[in-house]
Amino acid sequence: MLVGIAGVGAGTATADTVIDTIPVGADPSDVAMTPNGSRAYVTNISGDSVSVIDTGTNMVVDTVTVGDFPLGVAITPNGSRAYVANFLDDSVSVIDTGTNTVVDTVTVGDGPDGVAISPFGTRAYVANSNDGSVSVIDTGTNSVVDTVAVGNVPVGVAISPFGTRAYVTNISGDSVSVIDTGTNTVVDTVTVGDGPDGVAISRFGTRAYVTNFSEDSVSVIDTGTNSVVDTIPVGDGPRGVAISPFGTRVYVANSLGDSVSVIDTGTNSVVDTIPVGDGPDGVAISPFGTRAYVVNTGGSTVSVIAIDRCVGSLCIDIGSFAGGGSTGSGGTGSLAGAGSLAGGGSAGSAGS
């Protein structure tokens, strides 16, 4: 049985599959989506730019020049700004999503990589991989208000749905630093697998999923105890990770396996493996959970995956909302990239 939502027409439900491939800039790294799903922002490492995708047409509609070697990207919850970490010039470019122009540049630590924004949009947390720190940016003034020492080579960051904790992956320390965002101090360190990279937090904040690049696994952290409660084998070289809006699936980009592993969060087991492009890295899921956008670094493309919305014989068809809409200039924030309610945040590293 297939159910139409809000009067939108029905269609035929299928398994998760790639339905489109979008050429973007050179060596894309990360992706963040706006909360209305109308735009996807993709960082291009070698192009020093951000490609803006209209998800209604799956075409690049704008290209924004940013700093040197852009890696992570996140969008504010009100959608007005995109924050881009520029690895080689130790800065964050602030993009006005209404005009797709850079309106500010914030100097941060050495080698910024992953970035996440608090659920209320007041702070951006930037992992500085070369100096073992996290820069805390006040988004009202676009100035660094705190610097938090974390582990060895921090690359990924995600923030809990209520904004009280930031989880930072330390790729050379095989650990995750847990930051109390009220005091901006590390309150716990969790040992995970070899080469932790991407991190995403579940819808209600009870679990953090961490990709371990060097051992082809995902560590599942119970955020109540900050202990690893499960380890899931995935594909080769996992990096980016994102959680579906309803929290039932985790999507993991396997950069050396050219695939995406789909994890059932009820069983913590892989239920599907989807072939994508060359060297997948960042991944983001649309607000309605109908599409996953996967950045393929080696192929300079983005794979668009149609997500199966069936539970048994009951299927939900979002129809024209499946692509996230085609109106607006992007101006709504990537809750997924911010590690909040819409799916936890990808915030994986690229080129680390």
mmCIF file of C-alpha atoms in Angstrom:
data_model
loop_
_atom_site.group_PDB
_atom_site.id
_atom_site.type_symbol
_atom_site.label_atom_id
_atom_site.label_comp_id
_atom_site.label_asym_id
_atom_site.label_seq_id
_atom_site.Cartn_x
_atom_site.Cartn_y
_atom_site.Cartn_z
ATOM 1 C CA MET A 1 0.000 0.000 0.000
ATOM 2 C CA LEU A 2 1.268 3.462 -0.881
ATOM 3 C CA VAL A 3 0.109 6.562 0.989
ATOM 4 C CA GLY A 4 0.217 10.053 -0.551
ATOM 5 C CA ILE A 5 1.137 12.964 1.722
ATOM 6 C CA ALA A 6 -0.722 16.310 1.696
ATOM 7 C CA GLY A 7 -2.575 15.428 -1.455
ATOM 8 C CA VAL A 8 0.593 14.776 -3.397
ATOM 9 C CA GLY A 9 0.205 12.112 -6.074
ATOM 10 C CA ALA A 10 1.222 8.540 -5.505
ATOM 11 C CA GLY A 11 4.085 6.738 -7.184
ATOM 12 C CA THR A 12 5.819 3.408 -7.193
ATOM 13 C CA ALA A 13 8.026 2.602 -4.225
ATOM 14 C CA THR A 14 11.413 1.097 -4.930
ATOM 15 C CA ALA A 15 14.549 0.226 -2.982
ATOM 16 C CA ASP A 16 17.200 2.877 -2.369
ATOM 17 C CA THR A 17 18.796 3.617 -5.724
ATOM 18 C CA VAL A 18 20.822 6.298 -7.494
ATOM 19 C CA ILE A 19 18.483 8.314 -9.704
ATOM 20 C CA ASP A 20 20.771 11.145 -10.785
ATOM 21 C CA THR A 21 24.418 12.184 -10.961
ATOM 22 C CA ILE A 22 25.288 15.872 -10.828
ATOM 23 C CA PRO A 23 28.627 17.291 -12.065
ATOM 24 C CA VAL A 24 30.011 19.839 -9.589
ATOM 25 C CA GLY A 25 33.393 21.494 -9.014
ATOM 26 C CA ALA A 26 36.805 19.840 -8.800
ATOM 27 C CA ASP A 27 37.290 17.362 -5.948
ATOM 28 C CA PRO A 28 34.099 17.968 -3.956
ATOM 29 C CA SER A 29 34.314 17.272 -0.249
ATOM 30 C CA ASP A 30 31.195 17.899 1.812
ATOM 31 C CA VAL A 31 27.521 18.758 1.396
ATOM 32 C CA ALA A 32 24.846 20.461 3.493
ATOM 33 C CA MET A 33 21.165 20.846 2.694
ATOM 34 C CA THR A 34 18.745 23.618 3.529
ATOM 35 C CA PRO A 35 15.879 22.601 5.843
ATOM 36 C CA ASN A 36 13.260 23.128 3.165
ATOM 37 C CA GLY A 37 15.428 20.923 0.949
ATOM 38 C CA SER A 38 15.485 23.300 -1.992
ATOM 39 C CA ARG A 39 19.256 23.680 -2.136
ATOM 40 C CA ALA A 40 22.371 21.590 -1.489
ATOM 41 C CA TYR A 41 25.712 23.334 -0.896
ATOM 42 C CA VAL A 42 28.802 21.367 -1.970
ATOM 43 C CA THR A 43 32.401 22.337 -1.159
ATOM 44 C CA ASN A 44 34.947 21.850 -3.967
ATOM 45 C CA ILE A 45 38.494 21.333 -2.679
ATOM 46 C CA SER A 46 40.513 22.042 -5.820
ATOM 47 C CA GLY A 47 38.142 24.672 -7.121
ATOM 48 C CA ASP A 48 38.145 26.770 -3.917
ATOM 49 C CA SER A 49 34.419 27.065 -4.403
ATOM 50 C CA VAL A 50 30.963 25.951 -3.344
ATOM 51 C CA SER A 51 28.488 24.555 -5.877
ATOM 52 C CA VAL A 52 24.840 25.378 -5.176
ATOM 53 C CA ILE A 53 22.444 22.680 -6.383
ATOM 54 C CA ASP A 54 18.742 23.237 -7.048
ATOM 55 C CA THR A 55 17.308 19.953 -5.762
ATOM 56 C CA GLY A 56 14.148 20.397 -7.810
ATOM 57 C CA THR A 57 16.122 20.086 -11.041
ATOM 58 C CA ASN A 58 19.338 18.530 -9.671
ATOM 59 C CA MET A 59 21.364 21.160 -11.472
ATOM 60 C CA VAL A 60 24.071 23.545 -10.268
ATOM 61 C CA VAL A 61 22.540 27.020 -10.257
ATOM 62 C CA ASP A 62 25.406 28.969 -8.697
ATOM 63 C CA THR A 63 29.085 28.707 -7.792
ATOM 64 C CA VAL A 64 30.516 30.688 -4.888
ATOM 65 C CA THR A 65 34.248 31.399 -4.592
ATOM 66 C CA VAL A 66 35.473 30.805 -1.029
ATOM 67 C CA GLY A 67 38.849 30.259 0.672
ATOM 68 C CA ASP A 68 41.703 27.865 -0.052
ATOM 69 C CA PHE A 69 40.864 24.123 0.084
ATOM 70 C CA PRO A 70 37.292 24.199 1.426
ATOM 71 C CA LEU A 71 36.254 21.095 3.346
ATOM 72 C CA GLY A 72 33.317 21.143 5.766
ATOM 73 C CA VAL A 73 30.092 23.091 5.336
ATOM 74 C CA ALA A 74 27.056 23.721 7.557
ATOM 75 C CA ILE A 75 24.023 25.987 7.246
ATOM 76 C CA THR A 76 22.317 27.980 9.993
ATOM 77 C CA PRO A 77 18.864 26.814 11.138
ATOM 78 C CA ASN A 78 17.235 29.979 9.794
ATOM 79 C CA GLY A 79 18.943 29.298 6.485
ATOM 80 C CA SER A 80 20.456 32.709 6.012
ATOM 81 C CA ARG A 81 24.095 31.657 6.163
ATOM 82 C CA ALA A 82 26.402 28.807 5.118
ATOM 83 C CA TYR A 83 29.687 28.360 6.993
ATOM 84 C CA VAL A 84 32.577 26.834 5.019
ATOM 85 C CA ALA A 85 35.855 25.667 6.585
ATOM 86 C CA ASN A 86 38.894 26.544 4.433
ATOM 87 C CA PHE A 87 41.666 24.110 5.366
ATOM 88 C CA LEU A 88 44.712 25.831 3.848
ATOM 89 C CA ASP A 89 44.048 29.419 4.844
ATOM 90 C CA ASP A 90 42.801 28.773 8.388
ATOM 91 C CA SER A 91 39.497 30.510 7.875
ATOM 92 C CA VAL A 92 35.751 30.094 7.600
ATOM 93 C CA SER A 93 33.865 31.741 4.733
ATOM 94 C CA VAL A 94 30.363 32.947 5.602
ATOM 95 C CA ILE A 95 27.972 32.787 2.640
ATOM 96 C CA ASP A 96 24.724 34.745 2.446
ATOM 97 C CA THR A 97 22.418 32.085 0.985
ATOM 98 C CA GLY A 98 20.011 34.695 -0.342
ATOM 99 C CA THR A 99 22.624 36.185 -2.663
ATOM 100 C CA ASN A 100 25.169 33.333 -2.647
ATOM 101 C CA THR A 101 27.998 35.734 -1.887
ATOM 102 C CA VAL A 102 30.660 35.640 0.823
ATOM 103 C CA VAL A 103 29.782 38.298 3.400
ATOM 104 C CA ASP A 104 32.428 37.553 6.020
ATOM 105 C CA THR A 105 35.625 35.594 6.598
ATOM 106 C CA VAL A 106 36.488 34.380 10.101
ATOM 107 C CA THR A 107 40.047 33.470 11.102
ATOM 108 C CA VAL A 108 40.090 30.211 13.080
ATOM 109 C CA GLY A 109 42.711 27.616 14.085
ATOM 110 C CA ASP A 110 45.211 25.685 11.983
ATOM 111 C CA GLY A 111 43.694 23.442 9.326
ATOM 112 C CA PRO A 112 39.928 23.765 9.818
ATOM 113 C CA ASP A 113 37.987 20.750 8.597
ATOM 114 C CA GLY A 114 34.544 19.820 9.949
ATOM 115 C CA VAL A 115 31.989 22.434 10.997
ATOM 116 C CA ALA A 116 28.629 22.240 12.769
ATOM 117 C CA ILE A 117 26.145 24.852 13.936
ATOM 118 C CA SER A 118 24.141 24.802 17.159
ATOM 119 C CA PRO A 119 20.376 24.128 16.897
ATOM 120 C CA PHE A 120 19.556 27.748 17.737
ATOM 121 C CA GLY A 121 22.142 29.013 15.270
ATOM 122 C CA THR A 122 24.110 31.119 17.728
ATOM 123 C CA ARG A 123 27.379 29.206 17.552
ATOM 124 C CA ALA A 124 29.480 27.445 14.913
ATOM 125 C CA TYR A 125 31.961 24.801 16.047
ATOM 126 C CA VAL A 126 34.973 24.275 13.781
ATOM 127 C CA ALA A 127 37.418 21.368 14.140
ATOM 128 C CA ASN A 128 41.006 22.539 13.538
ATOM 129 C CA SER A 129 42.858 19.388 12.519
ATOM 130 C CA ASN A 130 46.418 20.716 12.650
ATOM 131 C CA ASP A 131 46.391 22.190 16.151
ATOM 132 C CA GLY A 132 44.068 19.861 18.050
ATOM 133 C CA SER A 133 41.402 22.412 18.802
ATOM 134 C CA VAL A 134 37.851 23.529 18.127
ATOM 135 C CA SER A 135 37.106 27.182 17.384
ATOM 136 C CA VAL A 136 33.763 28.451 18.683
ATOM 137 C CA ILE A 137 32.299 31.206 16.498
ATOM 138 C CA ASP A 138 29.590 33.613 17.641
ATOM 139 C CA THR A 139 27.412 33.736 14.521
ATOM 140 C CA GLY A 140 25.985 37.098 15.520
ATOM 141 C CA THR A 141 29.363 38.805 15.308
ATOM 142 C CA ASN A 142 31.242 36.181 13.242
ATOM 143 C CA SER A 143 34.105 36.240 15.707
ATOM 144 C CA VAL A 144 35.833 33.440 17.617
ATOM 145 C CA VAL A 145 34.721 33.581 21.255
ATOM 146 C CA ASP A 146 36.430 30.441 22.526
ATOM 147 C CA THR A 147 38.973 27.784 21.588
ATOM 148 C CA VAL A 148 38.649 24.282 23.032
ATOM 149 C CA ALA A 149 41.587 21.863 23.178
ATOM 150 C CA VAL A 150 40.521 18.384 22.035
ATOM 151 C CA GLY A 151 42.311 15.249 20.790
ATOM 152 C CA ASN A 152 44.861 14.489 18.089
ATOM 153 C CA VAL A 153 43.825 15.715 14.613
ATOM 154 C CA PRO A 154 40.147 16.585 15.081
ATOM 155 C CA VAL A 155 38.205 16.419 11.825
ATOM 156 C CA GLY A 156 34.478 15.861 12.334
ATOM 157 C CA VAL A 157 31.988 17.582 14.623
ATOM 158 C CA ALA A 158 28.279 17.212 15.382
ATOM 159 C CA ILE A 159 26.077 18.892 17.976
ATOM 160 C CA SER A 160 23.333 17.232 20.011
ATOM 161 C CA PRO A 161 19.700 18.147 19.217
ATOM 162 C CA PHE A 162 19.361 20.249 22.362
ATOM 163 C CA GLY A 163 22.713 21.908 21.789
ATOM 164 C CA THR A 164 24.279 20.871 25.080
ATOM 165 C CA ARG A 165 27.075 18.705 23.705
ATOM 166 C CA ALA A 166 29.443 18.735 20.727
ATOM 167 C CA TYR A 167 31.023 15.457 19.623
ATOM 168 C CA VAL A 168 34.406 15.788 17.901
ATOM 169 C CA THR A 169 36.208 12.951 16.114
ATOM 170 C CA ASN A 170 39.991 12.798 16.568
ATOM 171 C CA ILE A 171 41.197 10.838 13.550
ATOM 172 C CA SER A 172 44.747 10.229 14.826
ATOM 173 C CA GLY A 173 43.682 9.755 18.433
ATOM 174 C CA ASP A 174 41.072 7.044 17.825
ATOM 175 C CA SER A 175 38.730 8.932 20.099
ATOM 176 C CA VAL A 176 35.791 11.300 20.324
ATOM 177 C CA SER A 177 35.983 14.404 22.519
ATOM 178 C CA VAL A 178 32.697 15.392 24.165
ATOM 179 C CA ILE A 179 32.375 19.149 24.707
ATOM 180 C CA ASP A 180 29.946 20.748 27.150
ATOM 181 C CA THR A 181 28.758 23.694 25.067
ATOM 182 C CA GLY A 182 27.708 25.635 28.144
ATOM 183 C CA THR A 183 31.270 25.824 29.431
ATOM 184 C CA ASN A 184 33.141 24.920 26.221
ATOM 185 C CA THR A 185 35.197 22.335 28.051
ATOM 186 C CA VAL A 186 35.831 18.669 27.271
ATOM 187 C CA VAL A 187 33.833 16.601 29.758
ATOM 188 C CA ASP A 188 34.517 13.142 28.352
ATOM 189 C CA THR A 189 36.674 11.268 25.859
ATOM 190 C CA VAL A 190 35.342 8.128 24.188
ATOM 191 C CA THR A 191 37.669 5.540 22.672
ATOM 192 C CA VAL A 192 36.329 4.362 19.311
ATOM 193 C CA GLY A 193 37.752 2.542 16.285
ATOM 194 C CA ASP A 194 40.820 3.224 14.169
ATOM 195 C CA GLY A 195 40.744 6.565 12.348
ATOM 196 C CA PRO A 196 37.421 8.115 13.411
ATOM 197 C CA ASP A 197 36.242 10.602 10.819
ATOM 198 C CA GLY A 198 32.563 11.482 10.392
ATOM 199 C CA VAL A 199 30.031 11.764 13.205
ATOM 200 C CA ALA A 200 26.250 12.122 13.319
ATOM 201 C CA ILE A 201 23.822 12.226 16.230
ATOM 202 C CA SER A 202 20.396 10.596 16.281
ATOM 203 C CA ARG A 203 17.148 12.549 16.218
ATOM 204 C CA PHE A 204 16.591 12.395 19.973
ATOM 205 C CA GLY A 205 20.270 12.603 20.814
ATOM 206 C CA THR A 206 20.618 9.171 22.384
ATOM 207 C CA ARG A 207 23.190 7.792 19.959
ATOM 208 C CA ALA A 208 26.225 9.104 18.090
ATOM 209 C CA TYR A 209 27.408 7.215 15.006
ATOM 210 C CA VAL A 210 31.139 7.509 14.235
ATOM 211 C CA THR A 211 32.813 6.270 11.053
ATOM 212 C CA ASN A 212 36.193 4.600 11.567
ATOM 213 C CA PHE A 213 38.079 5.114 8.311
ATOM 214 C CA SER A 214 40.991 2.755 8.939
ATOM 215 C CA GLU A 215 39.019 -0.235 10.185
ATOM 216 C CA ASP A 216 35.902 -0.059 7.993
ATOM 217 C CA SER A 217 33.420 0.204 10.813
ATOM 218 C CA VAL A 218 30.977 2.479 12.615
ATOM 219 C CA SER A 219 31.101 2.900 16.395
ATOM 220 C CA VAL A 220 27.750 3.488 18.095
ATOM 221 C CA ILE A 221 28.034 5.673 21.191
ATOM 222 C CA ASP A 222 25.380 5.789 23.917
ATOM 223 C CA THR A 223 25.377 9.522 24.656
ATOM 224 C CA GLY A 224 23.913 8.967 28.105
ATOM 225 C CA THR A 225 26.970 7.040 29.256
ATOM 226 C CA ASN A 226 29.405 8.109 26.518
ATOM 227 C CA SER A 227 30.385 4.515 25.915
ATOM 228 C CA VAL A 228 30.515 2.431 22.735
ATOM 229 C CA VAL A 229 27.581 0.010 22.719
ATOM 230 C CA ASP A 230 28.020 -1.463 19.246
ATOM 231 C CA THR A 231 30.454 -1.652 16.333
ATOM 232 C CA ILE A 232 29.092 -2.160 12.824
ATOM 233 C CA PRO A 233 31.192 -3.418 9.880
ATOM 234 C CA VAL A 234 30.601 -1.279 6.777
ATOM 235 C CA GLY A 235 32.361 -0.696 3.453
ATOM 236 C CA ASP A 236 35.947 0.230 2.675
ATOM 237 C CA GLY A 237 37.171 3.574 4.047
ATOM 238 C CA PRO A 238 34.012 5.062 5.623
ATOM 239 C CA ARG A 239 33.992 8.853 5.975
ATOM 240 C CA GLY A 240 30.781 10.880 5.855
ATOM 241 C CA VAL A 241 27.680 9.829 7.784
ATOM 242 C CA ALA A 242 24.102 11.090 8.051
ATOM 243 C CA ILE A 243 20.938 9.903 9.787
ATOM 244 C CA SER A 244 17.447 9.904 8.282
ATOM 245 C CA PRO A 245 14.957 12.406 9.761
ATOM 246 C CA PHE A 246 12.968 9.628 11.431
ATOM 247 C CA GLY A 247 16.143 8.087 12.831
ATOM 248 C CA THR A 248 15.592 4.649 11.338
ATOM 249 C CA ARG A 249 18.517 4.604 8.919
ATOM 250 C CA VAL A 250 22.157 5.707 8.904
ATOM 251 C CA TYR A 251 23.877 6.386 5.573
ATOM 252 C CA VAL A 252 27.664 5.905 5.455
ATOM 253 C CA ALA A 253 29.858 6.973 2.530
ATOM 254 C CA ASN A 254 32.602 4.393 1.897
ATOM 255 C CA SER A 255 35.310 6.408 0.165
ATOM 256 C CA LEU A 256 37.488 3.472 -0.876
ATOM 257 C CA GLY A 257 34.587 1.205 -1.785
ATOM 258 C CA ASP A 258 32.626 3.643 -3.967
ATOM 259 C CA SER A 259 29.476 2.774 -2.073
ATOM 260 C CA VAL A 260 27.057 3.818 0.651
ATOM 261 C CA SER A 261 26.216 1.441 3.499
ATOM 262 C CA VAL A 262 22.677 1.730 4.881
ATOM 263 C CA ILE A 263 22.368 0.827 8.563
ATOM 264 C CA ASP A 264 19.100 -0.118 10.283
ATOM 265 C CA THR A 265 19.296 1.665 13.649
ATOM 266 C CA GLY A 266 16.936 -0.838 15.235
ATOM 267 C CA THR A 267 19.340 -3.709 14.694
ATOM 268 C CA ASN A 268 22.582 -1.803 14.046
ATOM 269 C CA SER A 269 23.190 -3.911 10.964
ATOM 270 C CA VAL A 270 23.803 -3.060 7.309
ATOM 271 C CA VAL A 271 20.627 -3.688 5.308
ATOM 272 C CA ASP A 272 21.710 -2.281 1.954
ATOM 273 C CA THR A 273 24.809 -1.253 0.022
ATOM 274 C CA ILE A 274 24.381 1.279 -2.776
ATOM 275 C CA PRO A 275 27.014 1.763 -5.509
ATOM 276 C CA VAL A 276 27.757 5.457 -6.081
ATOM 277 C CA GLY A 277 30.547 7.453 -7.739
ATOM 278 C CA ASP A 278 34.309 7.529 -7.304
ATOM 279 C CA GLY A 279 35.515 8.281 -3.777
ATOM 280 C CA PRO A 280 32.318 9.184 -1.888
ATOM 281 C CA ASP A 281 32.875 11.426 1.111
ATOM 282 C CA GLY A 282 30.216 13.806 2.444
ATOM 283 C CA VAL A 283 26.555 12.809 2.637
ATOM 284 C CA ALA A 284 23.377 14.689 3.523
ATOM 285 C CA ILE A 285 19.714 13.679 3.616
ATOM 286 C CA SER A 286 16.771 15.836 2.595
ATOM 287 C CA PRO A 287 14.424 17.069 5.347
ATOM 288 C CA PHE A 288 11.613 14.718 4.288
ATOM 289 C CA GLY A 289 14.020 11.798 4.119
ATOM 290 C CA THR A 290 13.341 11.066 0.459
ATOM 291 C CA ARG A 291 16.760 11.834 -1.006
ATOM 292 C CA ALA A 292 20.395 11.369 -0.004
ATOM 293 C CA TYR A 293 23.054 13.522 -1.654
ATOM 294 C CA VAL A 294 26.485 11.873 -1.750
ATOM 295 C CA VAL A 295 29.612 13.787 -2.736
ATOM 296 C CA ASN A 296 32.041 11.789 -4.906
ATOM 297 C CA THR A 297 35.467 13.391 -4.505
ATOM 298 C CA GLY A 298 37.242 11.333 -7.158
ATOM 299 C CA GLY A 299 34.529 11.781 -9.747
ATOM 300 C CA SER A 300 33.726 15.449 -9.051
ATOM 301 C CA THR A 301 30.048 14.552 -8.910
ATOM 302 C CA VAL A 302 27.141 14.205 -6.512
ATOM 303 C CA SER A 303 25.063 11.018 -6.534
ATOM 304 C CA VAL A 304 21.374 11.488 -5.747
ATOM 305 C CA ILE A 305 19.805 8.493 -4.012
ATOM 306 C CA ALA A 306 16.032 8.007 -3.887
ATOM 307 C CA ILE A 307 15.264 6.608 -0.449
ATOM 308 C CA ASP A 308 12.674 3.864 -0.048
ATOM 309 C CA ARG A 309 9.981 5.084 2.364
ATOM 310 C CA CYS A 310 8.311 1.695 2.895
ATOM 311 C CA VAL A 311 7.766 -0.220 6.109
ATOM 312 C CA GLY A 312 6.476 -3.613 5.059
ATOM 313 C CA SER A 313 3.623 -2.958 2.623
ATOM 314 C CA LEU A 314 3.029 0.611 3.838
ATOM 315 C CA CYS A 315 4.767 3.205 1.669
ATOM 316 C CA ILE A 316 4.821 6.987 1.815
ATOM 317 C CA ASP A 317 5.136 9.040 -1.355
ATOM 318 C CA ILE A 318 6.148 12.666 -0.828
ATOM 319 C CA GLY A 319 5.722 13.305 -4.555
ATOM 320 C CA SER A 320 6.941 16.754 -5.593
ATOM 321 C CA PHE A 321 8.446 17.287 -2.163
ATOM 322 C CA ALA A 322 10.864 14.407 -2.758
ATOM 323 C CA GLY A 323 13.500 16.658 -4.229
ATOM 324 C CA GLY A 324 13.024 19.103 -1.439
ATOM 325 C CA GLY A 325 11.121 21.679 -3.479
ATOM 326 C CA SER A 326 12.286 24.026 -6.174
ATOM 327 C CA THR A 327 11.500 27.430 -4.736
ATOM 328 C CA GLY A 328 13.593 29.777 -2.677
ATOM 329 C CA SER A 329 17.257 30.692 -2.840
ATOM 330 C CA GLY A 330 18.435 28.142 -0.387
ATOM 331 C CA GLY A 331 17.814 30.297 2.599
ATOM 332 C CA THR A 332 16.956 27.628 5.101
ATOM 333 C CA GLY A 333 19.481 25.858 7.215
ATOM 334 C CA SER A 334 20.938 22.411 7.095
ATOM 335 C CA LEU A 335 19.793 20.912 10.349
ATOM 336 C CA ALA A 336 21.550 17.758 9.304
ATOM 337 C CA GLY A 337 24.840 19.520 8.933
ATOM 338 C CA ALA A 338 24.270 21.171 12.278
ATOM 339 C CA GLY A 339 23.916 17.854 14.002
ATOM 340 C CA SER A 340 20.344 18.504 15.049
ATOM 341 C CA LEU A 341 16.814 17.253 14.619
ATOM 342 C CA ALA A 342 16.763 16.725 10.893
ATOM 343 C CA GLY A 343 19.213 13.944 10.829
ATOM 344 C CA GLY A 344 22.221 14.365 12.979
ATOM 345 C CA GLY A 345 24.769 15.935 10.728
ATOM 346 C CA SER A 346 27.434 14.493 8.497
ATOM 347 C CA ALA A 347 30.357 16.648 9.410
ATOM 348 C CA GLY A 348 32.921 14.172 8.144
ATOM 349 C CA SER A 349 36.400 15.088 7.084
ATOM 350 C CA ALA A 350 37.632 15.218 3.544
ATOM 351 C CA GLY A 351 41.250 15.019 2.636
ATOM 352 C CA SER A 352 42.350 14.299 6.203
#
